[in-house]
CSV table of C-alpha atoms in Angstrom, one decimal:
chain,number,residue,atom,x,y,z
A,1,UNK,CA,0.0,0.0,0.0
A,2,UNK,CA,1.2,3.3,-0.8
A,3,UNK,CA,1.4,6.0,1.6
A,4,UNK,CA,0.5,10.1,0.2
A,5,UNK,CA,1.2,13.4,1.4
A,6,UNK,CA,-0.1,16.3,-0.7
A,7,UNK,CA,2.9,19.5,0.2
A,8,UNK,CA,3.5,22.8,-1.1
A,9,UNK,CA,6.4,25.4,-1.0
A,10,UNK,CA,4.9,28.6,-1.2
A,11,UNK,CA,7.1,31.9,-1.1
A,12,UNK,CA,4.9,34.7,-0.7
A,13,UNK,CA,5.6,38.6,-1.3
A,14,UNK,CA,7.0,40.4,2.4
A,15,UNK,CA,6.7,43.2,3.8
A,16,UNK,CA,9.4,44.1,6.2
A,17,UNK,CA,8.3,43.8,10.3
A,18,UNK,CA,4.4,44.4,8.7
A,19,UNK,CA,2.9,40.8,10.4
A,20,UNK,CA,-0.5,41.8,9.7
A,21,UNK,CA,0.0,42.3,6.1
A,22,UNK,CA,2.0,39.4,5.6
A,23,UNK,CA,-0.1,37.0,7.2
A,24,UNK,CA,-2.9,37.5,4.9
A,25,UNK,CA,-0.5,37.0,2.0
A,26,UNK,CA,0.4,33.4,3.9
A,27,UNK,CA,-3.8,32.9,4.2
A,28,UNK,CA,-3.3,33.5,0.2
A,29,UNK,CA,-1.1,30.9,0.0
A,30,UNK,CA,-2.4,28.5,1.9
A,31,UNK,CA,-5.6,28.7,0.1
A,32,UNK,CA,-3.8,29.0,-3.4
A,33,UNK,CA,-1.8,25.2,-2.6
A,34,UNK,CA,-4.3,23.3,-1.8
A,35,UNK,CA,-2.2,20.7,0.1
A,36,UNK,CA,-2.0,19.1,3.5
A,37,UNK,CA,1.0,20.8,4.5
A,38,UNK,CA,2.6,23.9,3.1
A,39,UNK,CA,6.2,25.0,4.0
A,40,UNK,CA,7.4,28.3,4.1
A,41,UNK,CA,10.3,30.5,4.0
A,42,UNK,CA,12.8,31.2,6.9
A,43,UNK,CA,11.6,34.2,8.6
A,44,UNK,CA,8.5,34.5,6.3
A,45,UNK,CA,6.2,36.5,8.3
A,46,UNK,CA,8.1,39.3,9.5
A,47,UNK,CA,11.2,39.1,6.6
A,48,UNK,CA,14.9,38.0,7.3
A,49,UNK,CA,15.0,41.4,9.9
A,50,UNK,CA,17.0,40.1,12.9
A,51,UNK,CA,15.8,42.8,15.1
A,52,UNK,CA,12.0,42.2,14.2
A,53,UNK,CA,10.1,40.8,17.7
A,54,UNK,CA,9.3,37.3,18.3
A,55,UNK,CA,6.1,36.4,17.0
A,56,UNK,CA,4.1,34.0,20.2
A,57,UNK,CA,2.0,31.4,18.6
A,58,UNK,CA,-1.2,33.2,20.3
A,59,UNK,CA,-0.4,36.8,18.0
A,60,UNK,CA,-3.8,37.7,17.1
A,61,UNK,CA,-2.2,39.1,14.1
A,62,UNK,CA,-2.0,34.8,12.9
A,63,UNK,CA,-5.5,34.7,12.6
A,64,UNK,CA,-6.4,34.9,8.6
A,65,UNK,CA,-3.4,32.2,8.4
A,66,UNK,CA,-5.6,30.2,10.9
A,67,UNK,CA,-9.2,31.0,8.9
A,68,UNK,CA,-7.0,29.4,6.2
A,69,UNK,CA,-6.0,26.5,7.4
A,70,UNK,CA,-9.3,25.9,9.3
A,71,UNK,CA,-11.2,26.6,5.9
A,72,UNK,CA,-8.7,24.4,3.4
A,73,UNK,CA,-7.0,21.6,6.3
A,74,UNK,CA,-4.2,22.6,5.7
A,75,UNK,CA,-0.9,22.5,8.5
A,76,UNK,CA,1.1,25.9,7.7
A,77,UNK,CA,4.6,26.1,8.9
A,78,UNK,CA,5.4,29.5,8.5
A,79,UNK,CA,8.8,31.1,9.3
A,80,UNK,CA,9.1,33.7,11.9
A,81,UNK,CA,11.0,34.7,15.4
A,82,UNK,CA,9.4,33.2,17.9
A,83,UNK,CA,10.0,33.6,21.9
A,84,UNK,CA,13.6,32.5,23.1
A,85,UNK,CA,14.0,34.6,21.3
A,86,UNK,CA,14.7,31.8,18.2
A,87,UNK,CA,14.8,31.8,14.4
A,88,UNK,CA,11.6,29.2,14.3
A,89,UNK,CA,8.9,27.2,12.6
A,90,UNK,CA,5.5,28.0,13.5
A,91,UNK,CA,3.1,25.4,12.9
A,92,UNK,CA,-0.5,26.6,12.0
A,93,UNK,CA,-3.7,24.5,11.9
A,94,UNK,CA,-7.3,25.5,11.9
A,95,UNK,CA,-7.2,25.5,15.9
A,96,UNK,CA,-4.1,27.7,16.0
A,97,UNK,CA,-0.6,28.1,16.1
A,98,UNK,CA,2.2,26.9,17.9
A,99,UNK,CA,6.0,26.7,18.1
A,100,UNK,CA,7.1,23.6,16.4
A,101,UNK,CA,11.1,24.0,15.5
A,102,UNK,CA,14.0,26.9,16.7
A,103,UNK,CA,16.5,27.0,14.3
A,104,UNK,CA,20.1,25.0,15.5
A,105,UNK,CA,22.7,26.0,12.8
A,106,UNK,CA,22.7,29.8,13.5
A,107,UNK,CA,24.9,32.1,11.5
A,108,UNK,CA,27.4,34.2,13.9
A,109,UNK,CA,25.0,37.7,13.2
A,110,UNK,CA,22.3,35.6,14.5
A,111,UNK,CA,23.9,34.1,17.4
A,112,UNK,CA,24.1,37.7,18.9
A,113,UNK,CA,20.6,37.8,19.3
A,114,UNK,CA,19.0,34.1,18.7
A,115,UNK,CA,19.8,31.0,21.0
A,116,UNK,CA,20.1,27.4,18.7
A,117,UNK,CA,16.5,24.9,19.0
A,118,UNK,CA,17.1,21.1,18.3
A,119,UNK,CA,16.7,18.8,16.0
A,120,UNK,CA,13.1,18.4,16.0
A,121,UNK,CA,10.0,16.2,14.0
A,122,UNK,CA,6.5,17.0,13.1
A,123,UNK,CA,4.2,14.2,12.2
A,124,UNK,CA,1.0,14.7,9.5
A,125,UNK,CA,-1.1,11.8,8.9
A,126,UNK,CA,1.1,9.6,9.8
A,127,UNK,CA,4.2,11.4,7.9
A,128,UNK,CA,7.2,12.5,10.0
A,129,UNK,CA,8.9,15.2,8.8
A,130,UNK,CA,11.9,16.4,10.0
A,131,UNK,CA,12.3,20.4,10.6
A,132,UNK,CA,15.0,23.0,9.4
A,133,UNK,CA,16.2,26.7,8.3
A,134,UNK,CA,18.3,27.4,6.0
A,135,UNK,CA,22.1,27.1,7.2
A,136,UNK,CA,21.1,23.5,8.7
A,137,UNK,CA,20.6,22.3,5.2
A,138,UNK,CA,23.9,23.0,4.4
A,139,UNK,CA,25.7,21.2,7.5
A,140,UNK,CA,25.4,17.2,7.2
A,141,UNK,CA,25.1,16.4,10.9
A,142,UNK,CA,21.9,18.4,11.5
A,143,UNK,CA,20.4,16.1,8.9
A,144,UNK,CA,22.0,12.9,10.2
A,145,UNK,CA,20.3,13.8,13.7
A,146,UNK,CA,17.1,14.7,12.3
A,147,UNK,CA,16.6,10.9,10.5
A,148,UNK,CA,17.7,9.6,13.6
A,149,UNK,CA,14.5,10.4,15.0
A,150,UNK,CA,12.9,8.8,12.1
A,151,UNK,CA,11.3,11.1,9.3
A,152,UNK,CA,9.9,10.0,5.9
A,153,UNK,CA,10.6,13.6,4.6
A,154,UNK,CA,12.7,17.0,5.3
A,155,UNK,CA,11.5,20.1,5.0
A,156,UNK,CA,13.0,23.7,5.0
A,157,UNK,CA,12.3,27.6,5.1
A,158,UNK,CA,15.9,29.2,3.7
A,159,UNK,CA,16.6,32.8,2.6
A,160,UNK,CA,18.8,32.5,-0.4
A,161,UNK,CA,21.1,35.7,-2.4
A,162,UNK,CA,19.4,35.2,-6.4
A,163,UNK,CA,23.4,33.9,-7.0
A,164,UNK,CA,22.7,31.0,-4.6
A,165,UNK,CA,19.6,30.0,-6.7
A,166,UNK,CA,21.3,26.3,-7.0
A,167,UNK,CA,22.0,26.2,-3.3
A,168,UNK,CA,19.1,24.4,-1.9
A,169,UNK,CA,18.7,22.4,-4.8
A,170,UNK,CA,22.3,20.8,-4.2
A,171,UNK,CA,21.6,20.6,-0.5
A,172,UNK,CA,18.5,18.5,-0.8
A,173,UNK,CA,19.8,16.3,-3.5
A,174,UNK,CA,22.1,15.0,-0.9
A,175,UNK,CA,20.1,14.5,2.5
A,176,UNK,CA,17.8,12.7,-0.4
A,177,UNK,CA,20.2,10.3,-1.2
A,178,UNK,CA,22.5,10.5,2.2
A,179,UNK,CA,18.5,9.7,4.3
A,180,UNK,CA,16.0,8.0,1.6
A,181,UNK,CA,13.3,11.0,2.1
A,182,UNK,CA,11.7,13.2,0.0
A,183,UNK,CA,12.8,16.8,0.7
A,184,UNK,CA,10.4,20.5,0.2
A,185,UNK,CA,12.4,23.5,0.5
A,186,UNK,CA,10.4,26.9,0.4
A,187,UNK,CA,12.8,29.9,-0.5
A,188,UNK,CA,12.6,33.3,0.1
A,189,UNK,CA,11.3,35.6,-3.1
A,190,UNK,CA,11.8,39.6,-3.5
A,191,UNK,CA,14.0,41.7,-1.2
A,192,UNK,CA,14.5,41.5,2.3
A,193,UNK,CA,16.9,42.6,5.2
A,194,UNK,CA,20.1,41.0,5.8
A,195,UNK,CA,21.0,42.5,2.2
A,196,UNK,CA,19.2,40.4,0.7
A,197,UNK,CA,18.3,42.8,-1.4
A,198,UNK,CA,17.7,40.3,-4.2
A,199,UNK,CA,17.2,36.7,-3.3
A,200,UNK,CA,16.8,33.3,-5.4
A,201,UNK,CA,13.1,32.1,-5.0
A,202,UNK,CA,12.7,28.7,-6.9
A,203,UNK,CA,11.4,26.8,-4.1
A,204,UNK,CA,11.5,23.3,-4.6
A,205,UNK,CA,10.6,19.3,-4.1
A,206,UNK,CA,12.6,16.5,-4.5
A,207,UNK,CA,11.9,12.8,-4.4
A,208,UNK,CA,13.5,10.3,-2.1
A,209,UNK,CA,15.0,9.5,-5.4
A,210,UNK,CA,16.7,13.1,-6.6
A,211,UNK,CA,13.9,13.7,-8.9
A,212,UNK,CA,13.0,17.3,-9.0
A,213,UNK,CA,9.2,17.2,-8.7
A,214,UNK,CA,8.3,20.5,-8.5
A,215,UNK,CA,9.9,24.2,-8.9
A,216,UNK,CA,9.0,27.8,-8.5
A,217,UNK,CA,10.3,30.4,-10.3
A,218,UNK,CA,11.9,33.8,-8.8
A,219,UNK,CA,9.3,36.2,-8.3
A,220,UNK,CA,7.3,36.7,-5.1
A,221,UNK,CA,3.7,34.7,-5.1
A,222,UNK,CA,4.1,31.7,-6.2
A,223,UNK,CA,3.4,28.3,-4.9
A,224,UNK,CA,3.9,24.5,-6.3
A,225,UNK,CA,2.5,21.7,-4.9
A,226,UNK,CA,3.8,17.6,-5.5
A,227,UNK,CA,2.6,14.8,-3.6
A,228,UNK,CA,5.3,12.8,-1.3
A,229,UNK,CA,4.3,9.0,-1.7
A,230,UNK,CA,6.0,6.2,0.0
A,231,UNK,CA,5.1,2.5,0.2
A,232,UNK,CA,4.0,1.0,3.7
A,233,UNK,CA,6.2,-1.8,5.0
C-alpha cells in the first residue's frame, strides 16, 4: 500500500516587520496550494530582519493564516521569530498556532541575538517530517540527527542571495540520497533585510529518489504543490 502526502512550497511577497500584512499573504497561499502541509520560508512572516520581535504562537495578528488552514485543512509552517528569542517554525492548523522548530545552525550575526532549537519532528497523517532553516541544510550532521529520529521527509524555510539559486537544490539532493526521504524547501522571493536585497526564489521538491518534482520560479507569489508517496512496510 502506498502511503500520500499532498505539500506545497509557497514563497509569498513580504513586507518588512508588517505581520498583519503578511499574514494574509500566507492565508493566500495557503488557500492557493491546496495541500495538506505547506512550508514556508525562513523568517517569512516578518522578513529575514533580525531585530523584528518574536512572534508568540497566540499573536492575534495569525488569525487569517488560521481561517486558512481551518477553511482548506491545511498544517502551515510558517517562518518567523518566535520567543527565546529563536529563528523558528510556526506550525499553524485550523485550531491555531504553535512553536514547532528553533533554528540549531545559526549564522554568527544571529547568534548575537538568537539561542540554537534542536533537532526536531513534526508528524502529519502519519508522515514524519523532519524540521530546518536554511544554514542547517547546508551542515550534514543536523540532517543525520534529524533521521535519527525517524522522518519520511525534510522540509525547509531558507533565505537565499538570487546567486545561490542552486544552493538548496544541491543541499537537498544529498540529505535525499544521504537519508531516503523526500525533501520541500520553500525559499525566500523579493528583497528583504540581511542585504538580501535580491534573493533566489525557486522553491522546490525533491523525491527520495533526486527527482525534482516540483519548482517555482523567482518572483514573489508563487506556490507549487507535489505529492510525497512512499510504500508502507
Amino acid at each position: 500500500m502506498e502511503r500520500q502526502l499532498s505539500i506545497a512550497v509557497a514563497q509569498p511577497r513580504c513586507v518588512a516587520y508588517d505581520v498583519t500584512a503578511n499574514a494574509v499573504a500566507h492565508a493566500e497561499a495557503v488557500r492557493a496550494a491546496g495541500a495538506r502541509v505547506v512550508v514556508f520560508p525562513e523568517m517569512s512572516l516578518t522578513g529575514y530582519e533580525l531585530d523584528a520581535a518574536p512572534v508568540s504562537p497566540d499573536d492575534e495578528r495569525l488569525a487569517p493564516i488560521v481561517t486558512a488552514c481551518a477553511e482548506t485543512g491545511t498544517l502551515a509552517l510558517v517562518g518567523a521569530p518566535v520567543p527565546g528569542p529563536r529563528i523558528g517554525v510556526l506550525a499553524v492548523d485550523g485550531e491555531g498556532a504553535r512553536v514547532a522548530y528553533g533554528k540549531v545552525c545559526l549564522h554568527h550575526s544571529e547568534a548575537t541575538r538568537f539561542v540554537p532549537g534542536e533537532p526536531a519532528v513534526i508528524e502529519v497523517d502519519g508522515w514524519r517530517l523532519g524540521l530546518a532553516i536554511c544554514r542547517d541544510t547546508g551542515i550534514p550532521e543536523h540532517a543525520a540527527k534529524t533521521a535519527a529520529l525517524g522522518i519520511d521527509g525534510y522540509v525547509a524555510g531558507v533565505v537565499h542571495a538570487d546567486d545561490e539559486a542552486d544552493v538548496h537544490g544541491e543541499r537537498a539532493l544529498r540529505v535525499a540520497a544521504d537519508h531516503d526521504v523526500w525533501v520541500a524547501t520553500a525559499a525566500f522571493a523579493g528583497p528583504t533585510g540581511g542585504g538580501f536585497d535580491r534573493t533566489s526564489g525557486r522553491s522546490g521538491i525533491w523525491s527520495a529518489g533526486g527527482e525534482l518534482i516540483a519548482e517555482a520560479g523567482g518572483s514573489p507569489d508563487e506556490v507549487v504543490r507535489a505529492v510525497f508517496s512512499k510504500s508502507s512496510p
